[in-house]
XYZ file of C-alpha atoms in Angstrom:
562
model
C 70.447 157.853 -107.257
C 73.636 158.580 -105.901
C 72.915 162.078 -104.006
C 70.264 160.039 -102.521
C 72.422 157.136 -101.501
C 75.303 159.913 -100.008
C 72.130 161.798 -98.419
C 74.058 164.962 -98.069
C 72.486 166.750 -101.073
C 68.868 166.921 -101.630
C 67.415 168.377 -105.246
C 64.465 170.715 -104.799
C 61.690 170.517 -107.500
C 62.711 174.236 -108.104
C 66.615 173.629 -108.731
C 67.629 174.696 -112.347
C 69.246 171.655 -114.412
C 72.759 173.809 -113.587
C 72.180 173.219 -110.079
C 71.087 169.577 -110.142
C 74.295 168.816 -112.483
C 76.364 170.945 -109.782
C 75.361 168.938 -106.838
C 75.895 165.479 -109.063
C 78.902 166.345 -110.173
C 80.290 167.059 -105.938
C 78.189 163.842 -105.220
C 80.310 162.025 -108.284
C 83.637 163.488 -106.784
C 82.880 162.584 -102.944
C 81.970 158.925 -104.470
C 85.599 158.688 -105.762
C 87.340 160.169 -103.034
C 86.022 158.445 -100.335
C 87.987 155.263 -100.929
C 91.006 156.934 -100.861
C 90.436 158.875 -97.888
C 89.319 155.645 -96.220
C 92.764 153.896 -97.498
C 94.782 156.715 -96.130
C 93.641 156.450 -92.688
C 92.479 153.140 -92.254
C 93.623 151.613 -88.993
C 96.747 148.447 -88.755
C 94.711 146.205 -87.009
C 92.785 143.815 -89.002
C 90.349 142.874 -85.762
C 89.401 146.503 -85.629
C 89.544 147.429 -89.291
C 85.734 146.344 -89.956
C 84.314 149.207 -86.973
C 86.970 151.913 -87.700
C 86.312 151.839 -91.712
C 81.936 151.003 -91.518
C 82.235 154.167 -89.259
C 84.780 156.300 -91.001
C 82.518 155.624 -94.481
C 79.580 156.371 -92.521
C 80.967 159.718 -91.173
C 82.015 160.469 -94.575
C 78.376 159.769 -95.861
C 77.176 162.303 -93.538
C 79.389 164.988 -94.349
C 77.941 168.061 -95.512
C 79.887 170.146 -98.267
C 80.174 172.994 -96.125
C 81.283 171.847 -93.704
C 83.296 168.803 -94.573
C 84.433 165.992 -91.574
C 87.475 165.193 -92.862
C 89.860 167.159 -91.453
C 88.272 166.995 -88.101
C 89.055 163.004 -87.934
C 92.377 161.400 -86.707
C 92.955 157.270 -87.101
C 96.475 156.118 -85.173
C 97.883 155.955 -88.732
C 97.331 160.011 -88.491
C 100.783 161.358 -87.696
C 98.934 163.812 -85.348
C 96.597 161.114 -83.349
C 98.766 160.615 -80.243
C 98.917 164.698 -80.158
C 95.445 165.447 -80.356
C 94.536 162.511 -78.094
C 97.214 163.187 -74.880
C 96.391 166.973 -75.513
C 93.561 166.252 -72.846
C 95.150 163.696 -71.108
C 94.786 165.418 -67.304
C 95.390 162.346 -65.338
C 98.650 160.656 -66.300
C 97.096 156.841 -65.213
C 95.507 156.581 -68.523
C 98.553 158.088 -70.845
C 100.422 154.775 -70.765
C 101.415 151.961 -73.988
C 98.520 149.908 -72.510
C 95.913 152.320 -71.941
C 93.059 151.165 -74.590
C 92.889 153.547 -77.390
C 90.041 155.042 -79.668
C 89.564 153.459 -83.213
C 89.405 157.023 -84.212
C 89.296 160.796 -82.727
C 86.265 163.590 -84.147
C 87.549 166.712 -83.357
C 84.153 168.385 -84.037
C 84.283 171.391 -86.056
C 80.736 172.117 -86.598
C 77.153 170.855 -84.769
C 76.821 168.673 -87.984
C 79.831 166.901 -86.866
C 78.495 166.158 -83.526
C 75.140 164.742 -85.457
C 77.136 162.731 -87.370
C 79.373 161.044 -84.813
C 76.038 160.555 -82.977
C 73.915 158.593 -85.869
C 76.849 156.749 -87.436
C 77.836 155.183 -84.104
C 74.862 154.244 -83.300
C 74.323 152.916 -86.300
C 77.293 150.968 -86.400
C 77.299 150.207 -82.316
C 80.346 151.820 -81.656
C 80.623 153.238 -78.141
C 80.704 157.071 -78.569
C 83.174 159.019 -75.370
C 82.681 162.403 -75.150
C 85.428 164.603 -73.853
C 85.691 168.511 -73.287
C 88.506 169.283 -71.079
C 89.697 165.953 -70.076
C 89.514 166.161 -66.412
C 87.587 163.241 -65.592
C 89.283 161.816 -62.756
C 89.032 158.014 -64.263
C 89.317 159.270 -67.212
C 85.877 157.736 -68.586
C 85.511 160.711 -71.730
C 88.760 159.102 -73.735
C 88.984 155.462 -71.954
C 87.057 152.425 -72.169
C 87.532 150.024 -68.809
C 85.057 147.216 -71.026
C 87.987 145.944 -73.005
C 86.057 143.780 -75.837
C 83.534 147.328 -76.949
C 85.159 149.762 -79.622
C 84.909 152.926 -78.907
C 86.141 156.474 -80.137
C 86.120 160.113 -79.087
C 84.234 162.691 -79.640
C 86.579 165.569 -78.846
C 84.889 168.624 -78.377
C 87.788 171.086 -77.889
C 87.513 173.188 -81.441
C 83.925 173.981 -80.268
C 84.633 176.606 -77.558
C 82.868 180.311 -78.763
C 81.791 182.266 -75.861
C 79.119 185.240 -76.375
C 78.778 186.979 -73.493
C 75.912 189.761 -73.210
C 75.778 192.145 -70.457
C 72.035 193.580 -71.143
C 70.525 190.318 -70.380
C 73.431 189.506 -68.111
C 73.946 185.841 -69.541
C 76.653 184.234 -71.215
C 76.322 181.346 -74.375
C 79.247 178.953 -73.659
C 79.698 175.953 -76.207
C 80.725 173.170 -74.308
C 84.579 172.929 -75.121
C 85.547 176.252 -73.839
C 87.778 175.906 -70.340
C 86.813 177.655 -67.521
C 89.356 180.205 -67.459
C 88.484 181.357 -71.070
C 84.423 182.042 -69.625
C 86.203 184.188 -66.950
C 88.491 185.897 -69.344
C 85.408 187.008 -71.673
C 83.330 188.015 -69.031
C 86.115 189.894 -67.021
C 86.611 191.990 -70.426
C 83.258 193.003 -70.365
C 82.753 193.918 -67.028
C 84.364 193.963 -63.624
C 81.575 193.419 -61.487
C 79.863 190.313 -63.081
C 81.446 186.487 -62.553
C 80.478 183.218 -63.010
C 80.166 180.510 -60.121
C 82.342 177.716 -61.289
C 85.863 175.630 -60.447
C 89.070 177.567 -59.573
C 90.762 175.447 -61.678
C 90.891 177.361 -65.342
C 91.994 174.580 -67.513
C 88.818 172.430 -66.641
C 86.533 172.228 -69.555
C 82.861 174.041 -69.437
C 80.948 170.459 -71.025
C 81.807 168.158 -68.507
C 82.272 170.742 -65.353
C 78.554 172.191 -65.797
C 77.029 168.934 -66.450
C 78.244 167.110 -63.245
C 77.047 169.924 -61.459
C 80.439 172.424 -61.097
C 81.041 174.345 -58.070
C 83.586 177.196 -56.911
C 84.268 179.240 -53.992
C 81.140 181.511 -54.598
C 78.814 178.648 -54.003
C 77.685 179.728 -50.513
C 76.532 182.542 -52.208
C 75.242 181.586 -55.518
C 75.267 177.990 -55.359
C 76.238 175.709 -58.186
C 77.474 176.179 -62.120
C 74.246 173.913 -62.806
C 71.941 176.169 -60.669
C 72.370 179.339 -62.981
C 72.336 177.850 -66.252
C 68.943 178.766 -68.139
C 68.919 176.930 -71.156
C 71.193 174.447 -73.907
C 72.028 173.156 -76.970
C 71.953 169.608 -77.514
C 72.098 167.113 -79.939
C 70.188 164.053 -78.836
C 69.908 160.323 -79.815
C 68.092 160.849 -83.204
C 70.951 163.929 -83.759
C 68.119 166.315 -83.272
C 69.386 169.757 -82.264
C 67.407 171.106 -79.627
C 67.388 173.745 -76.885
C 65.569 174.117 -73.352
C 61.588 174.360 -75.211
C 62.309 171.784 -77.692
C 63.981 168.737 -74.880
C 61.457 169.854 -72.529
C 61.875 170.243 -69.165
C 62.427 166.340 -67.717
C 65.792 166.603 -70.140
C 67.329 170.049 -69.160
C 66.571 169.107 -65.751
C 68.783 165.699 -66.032
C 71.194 167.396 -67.648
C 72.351 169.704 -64.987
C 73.961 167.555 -62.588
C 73.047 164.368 -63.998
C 75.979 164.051 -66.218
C 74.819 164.995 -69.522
C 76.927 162.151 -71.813
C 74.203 159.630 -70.064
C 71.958 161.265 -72.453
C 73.408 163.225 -75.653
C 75.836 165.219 -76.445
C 76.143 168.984 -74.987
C 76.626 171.284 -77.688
C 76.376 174.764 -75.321
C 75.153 176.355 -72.009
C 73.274 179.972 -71.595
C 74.415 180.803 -68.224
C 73.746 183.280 -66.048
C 76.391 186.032 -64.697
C 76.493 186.788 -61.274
C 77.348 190.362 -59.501
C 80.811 190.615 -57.857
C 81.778 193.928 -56.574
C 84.817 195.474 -58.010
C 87.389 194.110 -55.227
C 87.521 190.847 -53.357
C 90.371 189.636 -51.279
C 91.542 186.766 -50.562
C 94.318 184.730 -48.157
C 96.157 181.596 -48.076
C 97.779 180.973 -44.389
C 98.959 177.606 -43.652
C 99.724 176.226 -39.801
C 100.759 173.218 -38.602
C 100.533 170.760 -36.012
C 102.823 172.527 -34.049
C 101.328 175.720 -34.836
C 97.971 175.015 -33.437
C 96.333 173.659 -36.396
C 93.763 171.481 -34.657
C 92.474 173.994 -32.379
C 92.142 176.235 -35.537
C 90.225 173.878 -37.944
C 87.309 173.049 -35.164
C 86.625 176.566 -34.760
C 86.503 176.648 -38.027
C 84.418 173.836 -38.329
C 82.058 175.666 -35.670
C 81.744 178.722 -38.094
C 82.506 178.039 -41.673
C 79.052 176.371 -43.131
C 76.233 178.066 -40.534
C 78.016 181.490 -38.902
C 80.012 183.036 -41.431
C 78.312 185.262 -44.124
C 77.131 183.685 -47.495
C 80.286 185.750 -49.418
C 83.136 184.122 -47.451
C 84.208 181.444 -48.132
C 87.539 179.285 -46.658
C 88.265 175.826 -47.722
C 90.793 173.651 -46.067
C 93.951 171.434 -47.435
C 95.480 168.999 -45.022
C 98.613 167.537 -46.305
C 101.487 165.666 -45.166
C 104.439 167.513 -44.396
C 107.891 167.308 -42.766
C 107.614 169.287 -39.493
C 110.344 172.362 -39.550
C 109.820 172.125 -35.575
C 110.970 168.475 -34.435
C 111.962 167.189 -38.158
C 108.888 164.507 -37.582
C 105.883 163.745 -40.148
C 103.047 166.135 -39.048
C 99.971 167.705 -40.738
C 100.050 171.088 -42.531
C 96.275 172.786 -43.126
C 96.290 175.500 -45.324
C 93.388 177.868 -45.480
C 92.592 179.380 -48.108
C 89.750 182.261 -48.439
C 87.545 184.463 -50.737
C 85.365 187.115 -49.764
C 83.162 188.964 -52.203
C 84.397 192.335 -50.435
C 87.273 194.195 -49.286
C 90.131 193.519 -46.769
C 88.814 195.540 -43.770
C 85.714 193.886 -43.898
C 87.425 190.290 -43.950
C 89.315 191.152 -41.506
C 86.350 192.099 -38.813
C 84.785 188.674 -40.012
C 88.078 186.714 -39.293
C 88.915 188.220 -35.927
C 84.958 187.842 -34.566
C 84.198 184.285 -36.165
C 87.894 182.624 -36.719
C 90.122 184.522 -34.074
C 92.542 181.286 -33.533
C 93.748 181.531 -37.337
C 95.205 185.128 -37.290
C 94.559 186.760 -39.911
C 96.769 189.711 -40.716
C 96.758 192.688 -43.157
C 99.816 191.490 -45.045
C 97.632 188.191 -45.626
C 95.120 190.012 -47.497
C 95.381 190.631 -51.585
C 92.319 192.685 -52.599
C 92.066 191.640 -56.239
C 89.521 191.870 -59.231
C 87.008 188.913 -59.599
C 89.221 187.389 -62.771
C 92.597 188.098 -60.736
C 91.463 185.704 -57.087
C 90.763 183.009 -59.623
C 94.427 183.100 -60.669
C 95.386 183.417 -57.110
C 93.073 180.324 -56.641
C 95.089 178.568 -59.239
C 98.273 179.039 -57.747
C 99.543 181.634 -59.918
C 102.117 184.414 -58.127
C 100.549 187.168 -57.885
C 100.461 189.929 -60.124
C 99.960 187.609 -63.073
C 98.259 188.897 -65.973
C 94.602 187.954 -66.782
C 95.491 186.893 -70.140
C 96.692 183.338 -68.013
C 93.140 182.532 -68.067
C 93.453 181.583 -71.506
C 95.591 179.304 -71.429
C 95.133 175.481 -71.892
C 98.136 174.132 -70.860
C 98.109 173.405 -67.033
C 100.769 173.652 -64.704
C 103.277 170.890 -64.685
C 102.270 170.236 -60.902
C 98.749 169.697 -62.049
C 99.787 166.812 -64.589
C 100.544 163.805 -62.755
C 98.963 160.423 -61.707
C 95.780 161.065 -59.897
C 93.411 159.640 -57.710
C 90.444 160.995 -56.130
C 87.249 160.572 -53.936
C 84.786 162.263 -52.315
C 82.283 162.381 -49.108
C 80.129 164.471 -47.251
C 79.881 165.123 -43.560
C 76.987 165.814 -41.369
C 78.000 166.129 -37.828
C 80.687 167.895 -36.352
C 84.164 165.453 -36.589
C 85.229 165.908 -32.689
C 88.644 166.404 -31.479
C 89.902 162.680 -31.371
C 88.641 162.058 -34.524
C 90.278 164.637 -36.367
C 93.372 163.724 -34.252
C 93.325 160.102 -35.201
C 92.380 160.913 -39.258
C 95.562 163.230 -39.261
C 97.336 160.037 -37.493
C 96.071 157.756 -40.322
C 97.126 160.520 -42.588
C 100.741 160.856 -41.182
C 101.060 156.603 -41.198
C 100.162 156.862 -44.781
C 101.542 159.756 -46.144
C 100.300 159.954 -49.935
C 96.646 161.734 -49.441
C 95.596 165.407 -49.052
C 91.744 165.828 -47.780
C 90.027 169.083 -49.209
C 87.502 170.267 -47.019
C 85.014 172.638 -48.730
C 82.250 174.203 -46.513
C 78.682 174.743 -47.582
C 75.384 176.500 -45.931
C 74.532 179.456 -47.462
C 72.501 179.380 -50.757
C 73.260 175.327 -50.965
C 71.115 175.103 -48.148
C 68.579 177.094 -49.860
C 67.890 175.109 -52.886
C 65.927 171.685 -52.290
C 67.183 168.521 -53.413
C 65.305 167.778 -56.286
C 65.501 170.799 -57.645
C 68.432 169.504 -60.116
C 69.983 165.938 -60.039
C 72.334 167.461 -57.500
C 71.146 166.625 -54.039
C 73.942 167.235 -51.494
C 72.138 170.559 -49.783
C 70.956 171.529 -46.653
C 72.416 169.095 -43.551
C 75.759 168.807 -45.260
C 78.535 171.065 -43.156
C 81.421 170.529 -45.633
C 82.220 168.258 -48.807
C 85.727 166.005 -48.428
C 87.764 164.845 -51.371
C 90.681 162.947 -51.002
C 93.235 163.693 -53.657
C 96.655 161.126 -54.308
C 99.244 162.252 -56.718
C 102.251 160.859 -57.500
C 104.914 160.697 -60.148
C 106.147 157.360 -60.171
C 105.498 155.282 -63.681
C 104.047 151.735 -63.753
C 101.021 149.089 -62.530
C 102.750 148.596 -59.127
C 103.072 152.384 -58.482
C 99.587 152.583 -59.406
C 97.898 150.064 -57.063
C 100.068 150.830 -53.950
C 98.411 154.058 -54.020
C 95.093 153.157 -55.349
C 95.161 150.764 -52.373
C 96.434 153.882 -49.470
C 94.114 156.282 -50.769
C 91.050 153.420 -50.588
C 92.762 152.564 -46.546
C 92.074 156.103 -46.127
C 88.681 156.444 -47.565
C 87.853 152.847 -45.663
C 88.929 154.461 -42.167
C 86.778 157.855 -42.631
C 83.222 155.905 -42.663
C 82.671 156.770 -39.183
C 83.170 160.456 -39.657
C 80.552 160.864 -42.910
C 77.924 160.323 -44.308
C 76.022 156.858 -44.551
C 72.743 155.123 -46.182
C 73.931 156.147 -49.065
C 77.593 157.085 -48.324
C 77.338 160.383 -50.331
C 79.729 161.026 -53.499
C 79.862 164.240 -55.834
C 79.778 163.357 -59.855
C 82.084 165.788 -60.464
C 84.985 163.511 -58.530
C 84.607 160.560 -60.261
C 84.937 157.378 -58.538
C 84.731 153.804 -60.056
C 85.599 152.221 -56.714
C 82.068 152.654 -55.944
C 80.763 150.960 -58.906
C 81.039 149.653 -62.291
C 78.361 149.185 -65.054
C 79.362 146.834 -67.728
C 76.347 147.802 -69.395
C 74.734 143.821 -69.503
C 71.701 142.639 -68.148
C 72.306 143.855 -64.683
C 72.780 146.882 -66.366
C 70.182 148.366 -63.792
C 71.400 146.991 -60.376
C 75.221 148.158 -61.549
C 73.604 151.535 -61.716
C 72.034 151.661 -58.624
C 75.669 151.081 -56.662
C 76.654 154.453 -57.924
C 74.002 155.796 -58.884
C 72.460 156.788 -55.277
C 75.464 157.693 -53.423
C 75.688 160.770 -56.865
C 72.270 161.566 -56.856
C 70.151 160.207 -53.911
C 66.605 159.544 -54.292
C 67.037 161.660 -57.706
C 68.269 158.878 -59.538
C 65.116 157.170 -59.503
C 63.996 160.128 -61.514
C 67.143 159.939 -64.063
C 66.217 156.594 -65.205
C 62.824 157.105 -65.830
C 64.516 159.922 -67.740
C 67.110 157.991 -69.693
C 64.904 155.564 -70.293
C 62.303 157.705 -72.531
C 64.980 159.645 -73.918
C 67.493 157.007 -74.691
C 65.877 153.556 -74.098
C 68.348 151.290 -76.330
C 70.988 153.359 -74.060
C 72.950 154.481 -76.581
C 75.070 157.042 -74.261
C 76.610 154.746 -71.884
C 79.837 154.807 -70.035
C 81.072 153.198 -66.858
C 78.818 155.153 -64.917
C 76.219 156.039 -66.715
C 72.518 156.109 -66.108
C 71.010 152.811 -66.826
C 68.018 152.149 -68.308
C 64.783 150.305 -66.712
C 65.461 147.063 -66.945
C 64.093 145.107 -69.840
C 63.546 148.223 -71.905
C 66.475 147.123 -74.745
């Protein structure tokens, strides 16, 4: 019958004839349509005509009545495609006329859209990306680096509710919200509850939480993916299930683990966190000349094990020119939050970091929602409402690269000297140094895929932008920022050289997802997650064994499991 062949109505035994001549009279009318929606936005290319149009029909199939896919799909012969694609582009390196592009783009409206993207690519073996806020550093949610696979995104932008509840003090946050619209809803029901996430508000939830997501409260509360409590997500059979149904081997893997290895993330129930009413917070930059090295190895003396769990003062080391002799030389900026007020950060500064001196006039005391804006960059004095937008700031959308480490010991006094020397001969890349201790060291390092804890004094990323267009631009400084990363193995970790998931890297590994599927894996795999990946596969391997949800760096399999 044809409702059965569509399989989007079903007739019950107690249906009236009405009814069943109802639903075969919408099946009748979707039958007819179909061929002309699938004419309207079938794709140019002949070679990828047969995947685009099995999968559009499919999609179409699978549509439910009330909540019809249609308008949430875009083919390049869309007028709007190129829109809603670059609309998430973060990282100008994959925004170019040679950039591989999707056969299509679901802009899920509804869970059932998320189902259906799920079972019709698998069932037509296209490669399904899954993209929230597009920050990705190698772009892997909207890009394919395996050039002969279709592919096409899953965009999850539309799907962004946020219900916060302050009895249970928890939050339900669907996975393409941004950051800065979480803060927004929680600061307008209270001012003295927060969230422990990225400074950056544009960064979507999905991705952010599910590579682990940290801010500048995680010496105090540790990561986004140690206070989330339970999820919604659609798995490889485009089941809908939560924390009881997955069990706990899934909702373990997928905080930290990088959830598209194994479905789709549909939500989050997080936890809120207390702030009190004011915090303040500084940015102070010195130089060279201004005594900059004596200042960062005091603070590298106090920062992770001596200052308390509610301060917390990154670093920025830059390239600047030098306003003293006219020379290259190194500018550090510090940058601070305490959960408290300015009197109080000021005792802590003049006992613990004396050599940076802090002033009053440094000090903003601010509302939770307002440092994050501060943390973003915006003047102060800016409205909360900025939260909401989605747009960053123009300095924020360039050509990126980035990478990570971790260090263990104490960097002495010539070696900082002769990285800012390597830094000043190459010029292009700022280091971020982020200091942990506090409740990181707390939390063991199986207790989520995440397993950069206790013994770690600070986290480095490097971080090259630039604005120059074209392949030759790119690889001169793809090629400084990997001299730089080359020279700092002395300084950082080793056996693995440690990497966070959330600054993805595919100079440390590539999985082409063929029969070395496994070994690919493992090149990555450890330096993310340690001796947890082990536990991942076994995972991925149960949940997903034909690997279904793949990407460049995704979980592999066991081997000869598909």
């Amino acid at each position: 019958m044809i409702i059965e062949t569509l399989g989007y109505l079903k007739l019950r035994s107690r249906q009236t004839n009405k009814e069943a001549l109802a639903n075969m009279w919408l099946s009748f009318r979707f039958a007819i349509l179909l061929p002309l929606f699938l004419s309207t936005i079938s794709l140019s290319a002949s070679s990828e005509k047969p995947n685009a149009e099995a999968l559009l029909e499919c999609l179409m199939i699978r549509s439910q009545p009330s909540h019809p896919i249609s308008t949430a799909i875009y083919t390049p012969r869309n007028s709007s495609y190129s829109t809603v694609l670059e609309a998430y582009i973060r990282n100008l390196r994959f925004n170019t006329s040679s950039t591989p592009k999707p056969l299509l783009i679901v802009t899920a409206l509804h869970e059932s859209h998320v189902q259906a993207s799920v079972l019709c690519a698998r069932k037509k073996d296209v490669v399904m990306k899954i993209r929230s806020g597009g920050h990705d550093y190698e772009g892997l949610s909207y890009v394919s680096r395996i050039s002969h696979v279709p592919f096409f995104v899953l965009d999850m932008f539309n799907l962004r509710s946020i219900d916060v509840n302050m009895e249970e003090e928890m939050a339900w946050v669907h996975a393409g919200a941004i950051l800065g619209e979480l803060y927004h809803a929680i600061s307008q029901k209270s001012k003295t509850h927060g969230f422990p996430a990225g400074v950056c508000p544009t960064i979507g939830v999905g991705g952010h939480l599910t590579g682990g997501g940290y801010g500048n409260m995680l010496r105090k509360y540790g990561l986004s993916a140690d206070n989330i409590i339970d999820a919604q997500f659609v798995d490889v059979n485009g089941r809908l299930l939560n924390r009881q149904t997955m069990g706990e081997d899934l909702f373990w893997a997928i905080r930290g683990g990088g959830g598209a290895s194994f479905g789709v993330i549909l939500a989050y129930k997080v936890k809120l966190i207390r702030v009190p009413e004011t915090v303040t917070v500084f940015k102070i930059g010195r130089t060279i000349e201004q005594n900059a090295l004596d200042i960062v190895l005091q603070w590298q003396d106090v920062a992770t094990n001596k200052l308390p769990h509610e301060l917390f003062v990154r670093l920025i080391m830059n390239v600047v020119n030098s306003t003293v002799t006219g020379n290259k030389t190194i500018n550090v900026t510090f940058w601070a939050l305490l959960l408290g007020d300015s009197q109080r950060l000021l005792s802590i500064m003049n006992e613990s970091l004396p050599l940076l001196g802090v002033q009053q006039s440094d000090c903003h005391e601010l509302s939770w929602a307002e440092s994050i804006l501060f943390w973003a960059d915006f003047p102060l004095g800016t409205p909360v409402d900025a939260l909401l937008s989605r747009t960053p700031q123009s300095i924020y959308i360039t050509h990126l690269k980035s990478k990570s480490d971790y260090v263990k010991t104490p960097i002495s006094r010539d070696g900082l000297q002769s990285i800012w020397n390597k830094m000043i001969e190459l010029e292009a890349t700022a280091l971020v140094f982020n200091p942990y201790g506090g409740r990181m060291a707390e939390i063991p390092e199986s207790e989520i895929p995440f397993p950069h804890r206790a013994r770690n004094l600070y986290k480095i990323q490097y971080a090259t932008s630039w604005n120059q267009e074209g392949n030759k631009a790119v690889e001169h400084y793809l090629d400084l920022t990997r001299e730089l990363y080359a020279y700092m193995a002395p300084f950082v970790s080793k056996n693995p050289r440690e990497a966070f998931l959330n600054y993805r890297d595919l100079d440390l590994g590539i999985n082409y997802q063929d029969k070395k599927s496994y070994l690919e894996g493992m090149k990555y795999g450890i330096k993310y997650f340690k001796n947890n990946f082990y536990r991942l596969v076994k995972i991925k391997t149960k949940v997903d064994p034909h690997n279904f949800f793949r990407n460049e760096q995704s979980i592999p399999t066991l081997p000869n499991t598909h």
